[in-house]
CSV table of C-alpha atoms in Angstrom, one decimal:
chain,number,residue,atom,x,y,z
A,1,UNK,CA,0.1,-0.2,0.1
A,2,UNK,CA,1.3,3.7,-0.9
A,3,UNK,CA,0.8,6.0,2.2
A,4,UNK,CA,2.0,9.4,3.1
A,5,UNK,CA,2.1,11.6,-0.1
A,6,UNK,CA,2.8,14.8,-0.3
A,7,UNK,CA,4.8,17.6,-2.9
A,8,UNK,CA,7.6,19.5,-2.0
A,9,UNK,CA,9.5,22.3,-3.9
A,10,UNK,CA,13.4,21.7,-3.4
A,11,UNK,CA,15.5,25.0,-3.5
A,12,UNK,CA,18.2,23.6,-5.4
A,13,UNK,CA,17.6,24.0,-8.4
A,14,UNK,CA,14.6,26.0,-7.6
A,15,UNK,CA,12.7,24.6,-10.5
A,16,UNK,CA,12.5,21.1,-9.6
A,17,UNK,CA,9.0,19.8,-8.1
A,18,UNK,CA,9.5,16.6,-6.2
A,19,UNK,CA,6.3,14.4,-5.0
A,20,UNK,CA,7.3,12.0,-2.9
A,21,UNK,CA,5.3,8.8,-2.0
A,22,UNK,CA,6.3,6.1,0.5
A,23,UNK,CA,5.6,2.4,0.4
A,24,UNK,CA,5.2,0.0,3.1
A,25,UNK,CA,6.5,-2.9,0.8
A,26,UNK,CA,8.8,-3.9,-1.6
A,27,UNK,CA,6.0,-5.4,-4.1
A,28,UNK,CA,3.9,-2.6,-3.5
A,29,UNK,CA,6.5,0.0,-5.1
A,30,UNK,CA,7.3,-2.6,-7.6
A,31,UNK,CA,3.5,-3.2,-8.9
A,32,UNK,CA,2.5,1.1,-8.5
A,33,UNK,CA,5.8,1.0,-10.6
A,34,UNK,CA,4.6,-1.7,-13.4
A,35,UNK,CA,1.0,-0.3,-13.7
A,36,UNK,CA,2.3,3.7,-14.0
A,37,UNK,CA,4.8,2.4,-16.6
A,38,UNK,CA,1.9,0.7,-18.4
A,39,UNK,CA,-0.4,3.3,-18.2
A,40,UNK,CA,2.1,5.8,-19.5
A,41,UNK,CA,2.4,3.4,-22.5
A,42,UNK,CA,-1.1,3.4,-23.5
A,43,UNK,CA,-1.3,6.8,-23.2
A,44,UNK,CA,1.6,7.7,-25.1
A,45,UNK,CA,0.5,5.3,-28.2
A,46,UNK,CA,-2.8,6.6,-28.2
A,47,UNK,CA,-1.8,9.9,-28.5
A,48,UNK,CA,1.3,10.0,-30.3
A,49,UNK,CA,1.8,6.7,-31.7
A,50,UNK,CA,4.8,5.8,-29.6
A,51,UNK,CA,5.8,5.2,-26.3
A,52,UNK,CA,9.8,6.2,-25.4
A,53,UNK,CA,10.9,5.1,-22.1
A,54,UNK,CA,14.3,5.3,-20.5
A,55,UNK,CA,15.5,2.7,-18.2
A,56,UNK,CA,17.5,2.8,-14.9
A,57,UNK,CA,19.8,-0.2,-14.1
A,58,UNK,CA,19.7,-1.5,-10.3
A,59,UNK,CA,18.0,-4.2,-8.0
A,60,UNK,CA,14.9,-2.3,-8.0
A,61,UNK,CA,14.2,-1.5,-11.8
A,62,UNK,CA,15.3,-5.3,-12.5
A,63,UNK,CA,12.4,-6.6,-10.5
A,64,UNK,CA,9.9,-4.3,-11.7
A,65,UNK,CA,11.5,-5.5,-15.6
A,66,UNK,CA,11.0,-9.2,-14.6
A,67,UNK,CA,7.0,-7.9,-14.1
A,68,UNK,CA,6.9,-6.3,-17.4
A,69,UNK,CA,8.1,-9.7,-19.2
A,70,UNK,CA,5.0,-10.8,-18.6
A,71,UNK,CA,2.8,-8.3,-19.0
A,72,UNK,CA,0.5,-7.4,-22.1
A,73,UNK,CA,1.7,-4.4,-24.0
A,74,UNK,CA,1.7,-2.8,-27.4
A,75,UNK,CA,4.8,-3.8,-27.4
A,76,UNK,CA,5.7,-3.1,-31.3
A,77,UNK,CA,5.3,1.1,-30.4
A,78,UNK,CA,7.5,1.0,-27.6
A,79,UNK,CA,11.1,2.5,-27.9
A,80,UNK,CA,13.7,1.9,-25.4
A,81,UNK,CA,16.8,4.0,-24.0
A,82,UNK,CA,19.0,3.9,-21.2
A,83,UNK,CA,20.1,6.5,-18.8
A,84,UNK,CA,23.9,5.5,-18.5
A,85,UNK,CA,26.1,2.3,-18.7
A,86,UNK,CA,29.2,0.9,-17.6
A,87,UNK,CA,32.3,1.1,-20.2
A,88,UNK,CA,32.6,-2.8,-20.5
A,89,UNK,CA,32.0,-5.6,-22.9
A,90,UNK,CA,28.4,-6.1,-24.1
A,91,UNK,CA,28.4,-9.7,-22.4
A,92,UNK,CA,29.6,-8.3,-18.9
A,93,UNK,CA,27.2,-8.9,-16.0
A,94,UNK,CA,27.5,-5.6,-14.8
A,95,UNK,CA,26.0,-3.9,-18.2
A,96,UNK,CA,22.5,-2.2,-17.7
A,97,UNK,CA,21.7,-3.2,-20.9
A,98,UNK,CA,22.4,-7.0,-20.5
A,99,UNK,CA,20.6,-6.8,-17.4
A,100,UNK,CA,17.4,-5.3,-19.2
A,101,UNK,CA,17.3,-7.6,-22.2
A,102,UNK,CA,18.2,-10.7,-20.5
A,103,UNK,CA,15.5,-10.0,-17.6
A,104,UNK,CA,12.7,-8.5,-20.0
A,105,UNK,CA,13.4,-7.2,-23.5
A,106,UNK,CA,14.8,-10.5,-25.0
A,107,UNK,CA,11.4,-11.9,-23.7
A,108,UNK,CA,9.0,-9.4,-25.5
A,109,UNK,CA,8.1,-8.5,-29.0
A,110,UNK,CA,9.3,-5.1,-29.2
A,111,UNK,CA,11.3,-4.4,-33.1
A,112,UNK,CA,15.0,-4.8,-32.3
A,113,UNK,CA,15.5,-1.4,-33.9
A,114,UNK,CA,13.4,-0.2,-31.2
A,115,UNK,CA,16.0,-1.0,-28.3
A,116,UNK,CA,18.8,1.6,-28.2
A,117,UNK,CA,21.8,0.0,-25.9
A,118,UNK,CA,24.6,2.4,-25.1
A,119,UNK,CA,27.2,1.4,-27.0
A,120,UNK,CA,29.7,1.9,-24.1
A,121,UNK,CA,31.9,-1.2,-25.1
A,122,UNK,CA,33.3,1.9,-27.6
A,123,UNK,CA,34.8,3.7,-24.5
A,124,UNK,CA,33.5,6.7,-23.0
A,125,UNK,CA,34.4,9.4,-25.6
A,126,UNK,CA,33.0,7.3,-28.8
A,127,UNK,CA,30.6,5.7,-27.0
A,128,UNK,CA,28.9,8.8,-25.8
A,129,UNK,CA,29.5,10.6,-29.6
A,130,UNK,CA,27.4,7.7,-30.8
A,131,UNK,CA,24.6,7.6,-28.6
A,132,UNK,CA,24.3,11.5,-28.6
A,133,UNK,CA,23.5,11.1,-32.5
A,134,UNK,CA,20.7,8.4,-31.3
A,135,UNK,CA,19.1,10.3,-29.1
A,136,UNK,CA,19.6,13.6,-31.5
A,137,UNK,CA,16.2,12.8,-33.2
A,138,UNK,CA,14.2,11.5,-30.5
A,139,UNK,CA,11.5,13.6,-29.1
A,140,UNK,CA,10.7,14.3,-25.5
A,141,UNK,CA,10.7,10.8,-23.5
A,142,UNK,CA,7.2,9.8,-22.1
A,143,UNK,CA,8.8,8.5,-19.0
A,144,UNK,CA,12.1,8.5,-17.4
A,145,UNK,CA,13.3,5.7,-14.5
A,146,UNK,CA,15.9,6.9,-12.3
A,147,UNK,CA,17.4,5.4,-9.4
A,148,UNK,CA,19.4,7.1,-6.2
A,149,UNK,CA,22.7,6.2,-5.0
A,150,UNK,CA,24.0,6.5,-1.3
A,151,UNK,CA,25.9,9.3,-2.1
A,152,UNK,CA,23.0,11.1,-3.9
A,153,UNK,CA,24.1,10.3,-7.5
A,154,UNK,CA,21.4,9.4,-10.1
A,155,UNK,CA,22.3,7.9,-13.5
A,156,UNK,CA,26.1,8.7,-14.1
A,157,UNK,CA,25.7,11.8,-12.5
A,158,UNK,CA,28.0,11.9,-9.7
A,159,UNK,CA,28.6,14.5,-6.7
A,160,UNK,CA,31.4,16.7,-7.2
A,161,UNK,CA,31.9,16.4,-10.8
A,162,UNK,CA,31.6,18.7,-13.1
A,163,UNK,CA,28.0,19.5,-15.0
A,164,UNK,CA,28.2,18.6,-18.7
A,165,UNK,CA,25.2,19.3,-21.0
A,166,UNK,CA,27.1,19.8,-23.9
A,167,UNK,CA,25.3,16.7,-25.4
A,168,UNK,CA,22.2,14.5,-25.1
A,169,UNK,CA,24.8,11.6,-23.9
A,170,UNK,CA,28.3,12.5,-22.3
A,171,UNK,CA,31.2,10.7,-21.0
A,172,UNK,CA,32.3,10.3,-17.4
A,173,UNK,CA,36.0,10.0,-16.3
A,174,UNK,CA,37.0,8.6,-12.8
A,175,UNK,CA,33.5,7.9,-11.4
A,176,UNK,CA,33.5,7.1,-7.5
A,177,UNK,CA,32.6,3.6,-8.4
A,178,UNK,CA,34.0,1.1,-10.8
A,179,UNK,CA,34.4,1.0,-13.6
A,180,UNK,CA,35.7,4.3,-13.9
A,181,UNK,CA,34.7,4.8,-17.2
A,182,UNK,CA,30.9,5.4,-18.0
A,183,UNK,CA,28.4,7.1,-20.6
A,184,UNK,CA,25.6,9.0,-19.1
A,185,UNK,CA,22.4,10.6,-20.5
A,186,UNK,CA,23.2,14.5,-19.5
A,187,UNK,CA,20.5,16.0,-17.0
A,188,UNK,CA,19.1,18.5,-19.3
A,189,UNK,CA,18.0,15.5,-21.7
A,190,UNK,CA,16.9,13.6,-19.0
A,191,UNK,CA,14.8,16.4,-18.0
A,192,UNK,CA,13.0,16.4,-21.2
A,193,UNK,CA,10.4,14.0,-20.2
A,194,UNK,CA,6.6,13.9,-19.9
A,195,UNK,CA,7.5,11.9,-16.5
A,196,UNK,CA,10.1,11.0,-14.2
A,197,UNK,CA,10.0,8.5,-11.3
A,198,UNK,CA,12.9,7.9,-8.8
A,199,UNK,CA,12.9,4.6,-7.1
A,200,UNK,CA,14.3,4.7,-4.0
A,201,UNK,CA,14.9,1.6,-2.0
A,202,UNK,CA,17.3,0.5,1.1
A,203,UNK,CA,17.9,2.2,4.2
A,204,UNK,CA,20.9,2.9,2.8
A,205,UNK,CA,19.6,6.0,0.8
A,206,UNK,CA,18.3,7.7,3.8
A,207,UNK,CA,21.1,9.9,4.2
A,208,UNK,CA,20.3,10.8,0.3
A,209,UNK,CA,17.3,11.1,0.9
A,210,UNK,CA,17.4,13.5,3.7
A,211,UNK,CA,19.9,15.9,1.8
A,212,UNK,CA,17.6,15.9,-0.9
A,213,UNK,CA,14.4,16.8,0.9
A,214,UNK,CA,16.3,19.3,2.9
A,215,UNK,CA,17.3,21.0,-0.2
A,216,UNK,CA,20.8,19.6,-0.4
A,217,UNK,CA,22.2,20.2,-4.3
A,218,UNK,CA,22.9,16.5,-4.6
A,219,UNK,CA,22.7,15.5,-8.3
A,220,UNK,CA,19.1,14.0,-8.3
A,221,UNK,CA,17.8,17.5,-7.9
A,222,UNK,CA,19.6,18.2,-11.5
A,223,UNK,CA,16.6,16.4,-13.1
A,224,UNK,CA,13.7,19.3,-13.7
A,225,UNK,CA,11.2,18.0,-16.0
A,226,UNK,CA,8.5,20.7,-16.4
A,227,UNK,CA,5.8,18.5,-14.8
A,228,UNK,CA,8.2,17.4,-11.8
A,229,UNK,CA,9.5,14.3,-10.4
A,230,UNK,CA,7.9,11.5,-8.6
A,231,UNK,CA,10.2,9.8,-5.8
A,232,UNK,CA,8.8,6.5,-4.8
A,233,UNK,CA,10.6,4.8,-1.6
A,234,UNK,CA,11.0,2.0,0.8
A,235,UNK,CA,12.9,1.4,3.5
A,236,UNK,CA,13.5,5.1,4.0
A,237,UNK,CA,11.5,7.7,6.5
A,238,UNK,CA,10.4,11.0,6.3
């Protein structure tokens, strides 16, 4: 069950609107997110003929992707992107793209040319250039999924690193979590979305949540879509 929903304006940056939702169980957050994704897809396809979703990595998204594997949807009109990935071989178990494919995407009928993995195996510079070209012609995303690290990072936007909005996808150097080389979609491009959901689970995220709600400028506050962000939480208190 979902409880204790409220809305706050985070002062840094001043244009981020965050709506906070606390869930009592992991299954509740999974089921609510699943329904939200499918509803967004139905609405987008009915209104615009396509649904574009940006995926997050991590254990909570993985459990939701496992539910999507068995869902009924108009898969032919889904277009799938990623918010970041690690510069590792395509078959490395730490790749976000591999997790999404093995858990969900390989089991549904989304056309292969509508699944857009970040080519991080090319290295962070060349891979970012290639993914920026992929995103260049993509209209506003319909739904972006994001996580939150214990240090407040989201996608591969880390604290105390230079903000880079020079392209839709940018290289990351010296990430504080291995591997050091990564590619991330820029905060400006992630903010160009009709809906954004942060999935925040586990007591280890408590400090980051506290900072966010108290107006500290953690990377998560860089995501500023016009319609605000929804933060789905389990295992933290506020």
